């Protein structure tokens, strides 16, 4: 029988434990395993960098949610991204969505460039741009959709077709949507990457990353390097991530419901210049969001009238929205990408992209939406009281 995502989240990879029947997967907090004889590891477990039952359960569960055969877990989202680079060689080129997480931009420009891998940052929302920049040297297309922080969408199906025609792989960073709202493998992507730190874990209590793929060949390369390079998550973090996955579906619904209410509120506010949220009819790719995604997510970016000073007052005045980097946890967060999460991108480039100095990003949590709106209301009043009201 084929189960739905909500059911898989609770059961995939999580049979009751063999010895006691414990209904939750135990934290196998061990580095190694006693062998039954020389060269006779029990059930294949030899050393925890190579394999660990808690990690395995988490990998199987996430894979099931993405509709994948394989899940491969890492110590952070960046470690998962880094592991994908072992598919490349010096001289290869990568097309990367132009508006990616600042750390991903930094990784391609400051790290991969040293190894002879050239990244071209292109607007993957524009299929003509993608087609124009795909060459015989392009081995990989790295898509973030929606992007961080401008929430630009890429037509994953169309980009996969273009890439495949040139023999390039497509990897989608699905961090903002989670498999509850977007399943890139079903759209033709070769691999999915997540910062598990965000919605998968869901409680802002772990840092992790994970990949999912249906390709045995890609899995083999990823798993070899997971072990050979060693950026693995510990058993406790895997357990936390697995516990997070159980409630992913209900949390995502709550995030999206609150985010829609807040986006509607902000869009109608006289002190707000622009609101970016895929669930708003004003989002330029609202139609694509409706067909490609199963929900609009919990992330909103917006600008208030005035500039950086007003933005500063706003983010320092909220009480429920905590001023912090990261996203995807049950608690609401507020930040200014230009000074925080995307500070590693040169200012000129940020402005070119449309990331204004005063752009504000919200990670909408699952608190009561009226309380969250009330919090923004009082902070907005403070922010614009001097200049505009
Ligand atoms: O932080 P880490 O788990 O290593 O994941 C990196 C990463 C990758 N991809 C996306 C889309 C991300 O948003 C992130 C991390 N982002 C933040 C910390 C942030 O506040 O945007």
XYZ file of C-alpha atoms and ligand atoms in Angstrom:
410
model
C 0.000 0.000 0.000
C 1.253 3.473 -0.863
C 1.040 5.759 2.174
C 0.595 9.523 2.251
C 3.258 11.942 3.521
C 1.623 12.409 6.955
C 1.713 8.641 7.533
C 5.237 8.183 6.190
C 6.460 10.924 8.529
C 5.379 8.839 11.509
C 6.268 5.366 10.260
C 8.889 5.330 7.475
C 12.157 3.897 8.788
C 10.630 3.715 12.265
C 9.541 0.152 12.993
C 9.309 -0.563 16.734
C 12.762 -1.338 18.128
C 13.579 -5.073 17.895
C 14.626 -5.792 21.505
C 12.010 -3.890 23.554
C 9.344 -2.737 21.105
C 10.103 0.918 21.913
C 7.919 2.950 19.559
C 10.478 5.680 19.035
C 13.831 4.964 17.409
C 16.477 4.905 20.170
C 19.449 7.269 20.116
C 22.266 4.868 19.320
C 24.880 7.081 20.950
C 27.834 4.930 20.023
C 30.925 5.432 17.910
C 31.543 1.740 17.263
C 29.988 -1.758 17.420
C 31.375 -4.995 18.881
C 31.866 -7.522 16.100
C 30.853 -11.169 16.381
C 34.126 -12.351 14.926
C 36.930 -11.036 12.796
C 35.336 -9.391 9.786
C 31.843 -10.213 11.122
C 30.042 -6.988 12.030
C 26.461 -7.445 13.310
C 23.903 -6.338 10.729
C 26.632 -4.451 8.870
C 27.331 -1.896 11.618
C 31.069 -1.300 12.008
C 31.677 2.349 12.846
C 29.285 5.288 13.281
C 30.828 7.544 10.631
C 29.876 4.827 8.150
C 26.520 3.840 9.593
C 24.370 4.389 12.639
C 20.826 3.049 13.207
C 19.412 6.411 14.371
C 20.862 8.166 11.352
C 19.608 5.399 9.084
C 16.042 5.766 10.393
C 16.165 9.538 9.804
C 17.617 9.083 6.303
C 14.942 6.542 5.393
C 12.146 8.740 6.704
C 13.252 11.882 4.850
C 13.794 9.829 1.675
C 10.236 8.505 1.946
C 8.855 12.042 2.332
C 10.703 13.232 -0.775
C 9.536 10.156 -2.701
C 13.180 9.063 -2.910
C 14.931 5.732 -2.586
C 17.898 7.191 -0.719
C 18.545 9.782 1.987
C 22.063 10.814 2.998
C 22.478 12.959 6.133
C 25.140 15.548 6.987
C 26.248 17.788 9.837
C 24.817 20.953 8.228
C 23.123 22.167 5.086
C 26.457 23.495 3.864
C 28.076 20.095 4.471
C 25.336 18.508 2.334
C 25.952 21.101 -0.402
C 29.689 20.480 -0.188
C 29.193 16.728 -0.565
C 27.420 17.297 -3.902
C 30.595 18.931 -5.225
C 32.329 15.552 -5.308
C 30.329 14.953 -8.467
C 32.475 17.635 -10.145
C 36.015 18.024 -11.343
C 38.261 20.982 -11.973
C 37.160 22.678 -15.207
C 33.478 21.883 -14.682
C 30.928 24.656 -14.515
C 27.797 25.072 -12.424
C 24.721 27.219 -13.034
C 23.457 28.553 -9.718
C 20.217 30.459 -9.030
C 21.302 34.064 -8.610
C 19.371 34.774 -5.409
C 20.645 31.966 -3.190
C 21.317 31.840 0.551
C 24.380 34.019 1.284
C 26.362 31.028 2.546
C 25.752 29.144 -0.708
C 26.952 32.170 -2.695
C 30.043 32.388 -0.480
C 30.683 28.645 -0.883
C 30.654 28.758 -4.688
C 32.585 32.034 -5.021
C 35.161 31.622 -2.235
C 35.599 27.858 -1.916
C 34.740 26.042 -5.145
C 36.493 28.698 -7.231
C 39.781 27.579 -5.637
C 39.279 24.109 -7.074
C 38.687 25.240 -10.643
C 34.898 24.911 -10.530
C 33.261 27.989 -12.016
C 29.803 29.032 -10.853
C 27.616 31.173 -13.103
C 24.866 32.901 -11.158
C 21.835 33.161 -13.396
C 18.220 34.087 -12.943
C 16.801 30.562 -13.081
C 13.277 32.036 -13.011
C 13.994 33.043 -16.610
C 14.166 29.905 -18.770
C 15.791 31.787 -21.662
C 18.619 32.793 -19.295
C 19.066 29.181 -18.228
C 19.138 27.945 -21.826
C 21.587 30.668 -22.857
C 24.022 29.822 -20.076
C 23.966 26.029 -20.343
C 27.104 24.855 -22.131
C 28.942 21.577 -22.627
C 30.984 22.479 -19.527
C 27.865 22.762 -17.345
C 27.758 19.657 -15.211
C 25.309 20.832 -12.596
C 22.391 23.238 -12.229
C 21.888 24.327 -8.608
C 18.376 25.600 -8.079
C 16.994 27.232 -4.957
C 13.206 27.638 -5.210
C 11.796 29.700 -3.619
C 15.015 31.669 -3.245
C 16.380 33.132 -0.055
C 15.488 35.957 0.579
C 13.545 37.247 -2.469
C 11.294 34.172 -2.800
C 11.780 33.900 -6.555
C 10.510 30.629 -8.020
C 12.069 28.458 -10.674
C 9.995 26.253 -12.941
C 11.806 23.099 -11.830
C 10.184 20.873 -14.457
C 11.245 23.155 -17.312
C 14.792 23.660 -16.006
C 15.223 19.893 -15.606
C 14.232 19.393 -19.259
C 16.736 22.019 -20.428
C 19.517 20.622 -18.218
C 18.879 17.032 -19.221
C 19.143 17.946 -22.894
C 22.691 19.152 -22.136
C 23.547 16.222 -19.871
C 23.684 18.353 -16.715
C 22.396 17.250 -13.319
C 19.844 19.305 -11.400
C 19.951 19.620 -7.621
C 17.203 21.576 -5.872
C 17.660 23.213 -2.483
C 14.201 22.490 -1.057
C 14.842 24.070 2.339
C 12.104 26.728 2.134
C 9.312 24.357 1.114
C 10.173 21.004 2.706
C 8.733 17.850 1.107
C 5.355 18.736 2.613
C 5.003 21.551 0.045
C 7.360 20.680 -2.812
C 8.856 17.442 -4.102
C 11.498 18.308 -6.705
C 12.284 14.677 -7.612
C 8.716 14.335 -8.909
C 9.406 17.404 -11.045
C 12.477 15.782 -12.609
C 15.338 16.865 -10.333
C 18.182 14.404 -9.777
C 18.731 15.250 -6.148
C 17.190 17.328 -3.373
C 19.175 19.148 -0.733
C 17.930 20.482 2.610
C 19.213 22.531 5.435
C 17.568 20.275 8.050
C 18.282 23.071 10.516
C 15.096 24.699 9.237
C 11.655 23.134 8.666
C 12.740 19.478 8.852
C 14.048 19.824 12.402
C 11.503 22.563 12.965
C 12.402 23.576 16.522
C 15.620 25.607 16.136
C 17.515 23.069 18.201
C 19.820 21.433 15.678
C 22.071 22.137 12.694
C 21.906 19.537 9.938
C 21.671 18.847 6.222
C 20.352 16.017 4.105
C 20.222 14.882 0.474
C 17.622 12.666 -1.218
C 17.780 10.942 -4.581
C 16.247 8.129 -6.581
C 19.479 7.452 -8.429
C 21.475 4.478 -7.138
C 24.500 5.905 -8.899
C 24.264 9.325 -7.220
C 23.551 7.671 -3.892
C 26.695 5.607 -4.236
C 28.861 8.680 -4.868
C 27.168 10.662 -2.062
C 27.395 7.837 0.445
C 31.025 7.088 -0.406
C 31.931 10.717 0.298
C 29.683 10.940 3.369
C 31.955 8.287 4.836
C 35.237 9.239 3.170
C 34.983 12.957 3.995
C 33.022 12.476 7.195
C 30.750 15.508 7.730
C 28.116 13.364 9.430
C 25.525 14.385 12.038
C 25.680 12.813 15.484
C 23.002 10.344 16.635
C 21.269 12.848 18.912
C 20.881 15.423 16.120
C 19.526 12.670 13.850
C 17.015 11.760 16.544
C 15.931 15.389 16.911
C 15.562 15.714 13.135
C 13.546 12.502 12.972
C 11.284 13.751 15.755
C 10.876 16.984 13.829
C 9.836 15.121 10.686
C 6.919 13.492 12.507
C 5.114 16.834 12.802
C 6.370 18.359 9.540
C 3.024 18.175 7.750
C 1.016 19.842 10.515
C 3.684 22.437 11.212
C 3.917 23.436 7.542
C 0.156 23.937 7.389
C 0.323 26.169 10.471
C 3.325 28.132 9.141
C 1.579 28.719 5.810
C -1.744 29.734 7.358
C -0.056 32.301 9.610
C 2.208 33.546 6.806
C -0.759 34.107 4.487
C -2.582 36.107 7.175
C 0.526 38.207 7.867
C 1.304 38.754 4.164
C -2.283 39.950 3.601
C -2.004 42.256 6.619
C 1.348 43.718 5.535
C 0.237 44.221 1.960
C -2.668 46.372 3.167
C -0.498 48.398 5.604
C 0.157 52.012 4.518
C 3.726 51.982 5.891
C 4.714 48.923 3.829
C 6.165 49.440 0.368
C 6.326 45.883 -0.956
C 5.512 42.390 0.281
C 6.935 39.256 -1.298
C 5.087 36.017 -0.559
C 4.266 33.300 -3.117
C 0.723 33.068 -1.730
C -0.105 36.651 -2.705
C -1.758 37.244 -6.080
C 0.769 40.097 -6.479
C 3.699 37.634 -6.498
C 4.918 37.538 -10.113
C 4.993 33.726 -10.046
C 1.855 33.088 -8.037
C 0.487 30.888 -10.851
C 3.630 28.722 -10.887
C 3.492 28.486 -7.085
C -0.026 27.092 -7.381
C 1.009 24.317 -9.759
C 4.491 23.454 -8.504
C 3.984 23.685 -4.759
C 1.419 22.249 -2.348
C 1.527 25.282 -0.056
C 3.148 28.714 -0.058
C 5.403 28.298 2.962
C 6.208 30.374 6.013
C 8.717 32.882 4.639
C 7.876 36.515 3.814
C 10.149 39.349 2.712
C 9.055 42.979 2.747
C 10.207 46.577 2.668
C 8.810 49.380 4.759
C 8.699 52.983 3.627
C 11.792 54.889 4.608
C 14.982 52.871 4.652
C 17.517 51.101 6.811
C 16.799 53.258 9.903
C 13.094 52.368 9.859
C 13.933 48.708 9.236
C 16.371 48.758 12.170
C 13.750 50.199 14.522
C 11.211 47.649 13.325
C 13.377 44.549 13.825
C 14.523 45.843 17.214
C 10.947 46.530 18.333
C 9.195 43.202 17.796
C 8.715 41.086 20.895
C 7.412 37.777 19.562
C 9.416 37.903 16.322
C 12.937 37.306 17.606
C 15.772 39.129 15.875
C 17.813 36.177 14.652
C 19.276 34.411 11.636
C 17.851 31.064 10.502
C 14.251 30.086 9.805
C 11.753 27.264 9.829
C 11.359 26.843 13.582
C 8.108 26.982 15.530
C 9.030 30.455 16.828
C 8.783 33.497 14.572
C 12.037 35.206 13.577
C 12.802 38.545 11.957
C 16.017 39.673 10.289
C 17.624 42.037 7.794
C 19.328 39.895 5.109
C 21.737 42.659 3.969
C 23.366 42.859 7.404
C 22.776 39.299 8.566
C 22.188 36.165 6.432
C 23.351 37.699 3.148
C 26.158 39.943 4.404
C 28.669 37.693 2.602
C 27.317 38.944 -0.740
C 28.948 42.222 -1.884
C 26.555 45.195 -1.449
C 26.664 46.147 -5.111
C 25.556 42.671 -6.113
C 22.869 42.591 -3.433
C 21.397 45.854 -4.708
C 21.581 44.615 -8.284
C 19.598 41.553 -7.194
C 16.966 43.621 -5.418
C 18.073 42.922 -1.852
C 17.708 46.454 -0.483
C 19.630 47.409 2.670
C 16.304 47.721 4.482
C 14.681 44.502 3.203
C 13.177 42.578 6.117
C 12.698 38.805 6.174
C 10.207 37.007 8.389
C 10.202 33.358 9.290
C 6.618 33.024 10.454
C 6.234 30.564 13.308
C 3.193 28.695 14.539
C 2.100 31.080 17.288
C -1.384 32.625 17.133
C -1.627 34.757 13.984
C -3.461 37.614 15.726
C -0.685 37.820 18.328
C 1.925 37.924 15.564
C 0.052 40.624 13.660
C -0.324 42.618 16.883
C 3.426 42.366 17.424
C 4.158 43.658 13.920
C 1.545 46.388 14.317
C 3.194 47.892 17.405
C 6.684 47.580 15.887
C 5.587 49.172 12.594
C 4.088 52.061 14.536
C 7.410 52.655 16.282
C 9.408 52.280 13.092
C 7.539 54.838 11.042
C 6.334 57.181 13.790
C 9.224 59.635 13.412
C 9.330 59.891 9.665
C 6.026 58.992 8.138
C 3.071 59.118 10.419
O 22.901 26.581 7.977
P 22.991 25.267 7.249
O 22.242 24.168 7.902
O 24.399 24.886 6.912
O 22.220 25.463 5.843
C 22.641 26.373 4.860
C 21.458 26.807 4.029
C 21.249 26.215 2.790
N 20.199 26.548 2.005
C 19.308 27.471 2.398
C 18.164 27.808 1.508
C 19.446 28.098 3.644
O 18.520 29.000 4.007
C 20.555 27.775 4.475
C 20.784 28.463 5.772
N 20.096 29.665 5.910
C 20.148 30.501 6.988
C 20.897 30.282 8.077
C 19.277 31.707 6.896
O 18.984 32.356 7.921
O 18.857 32.018 5.778
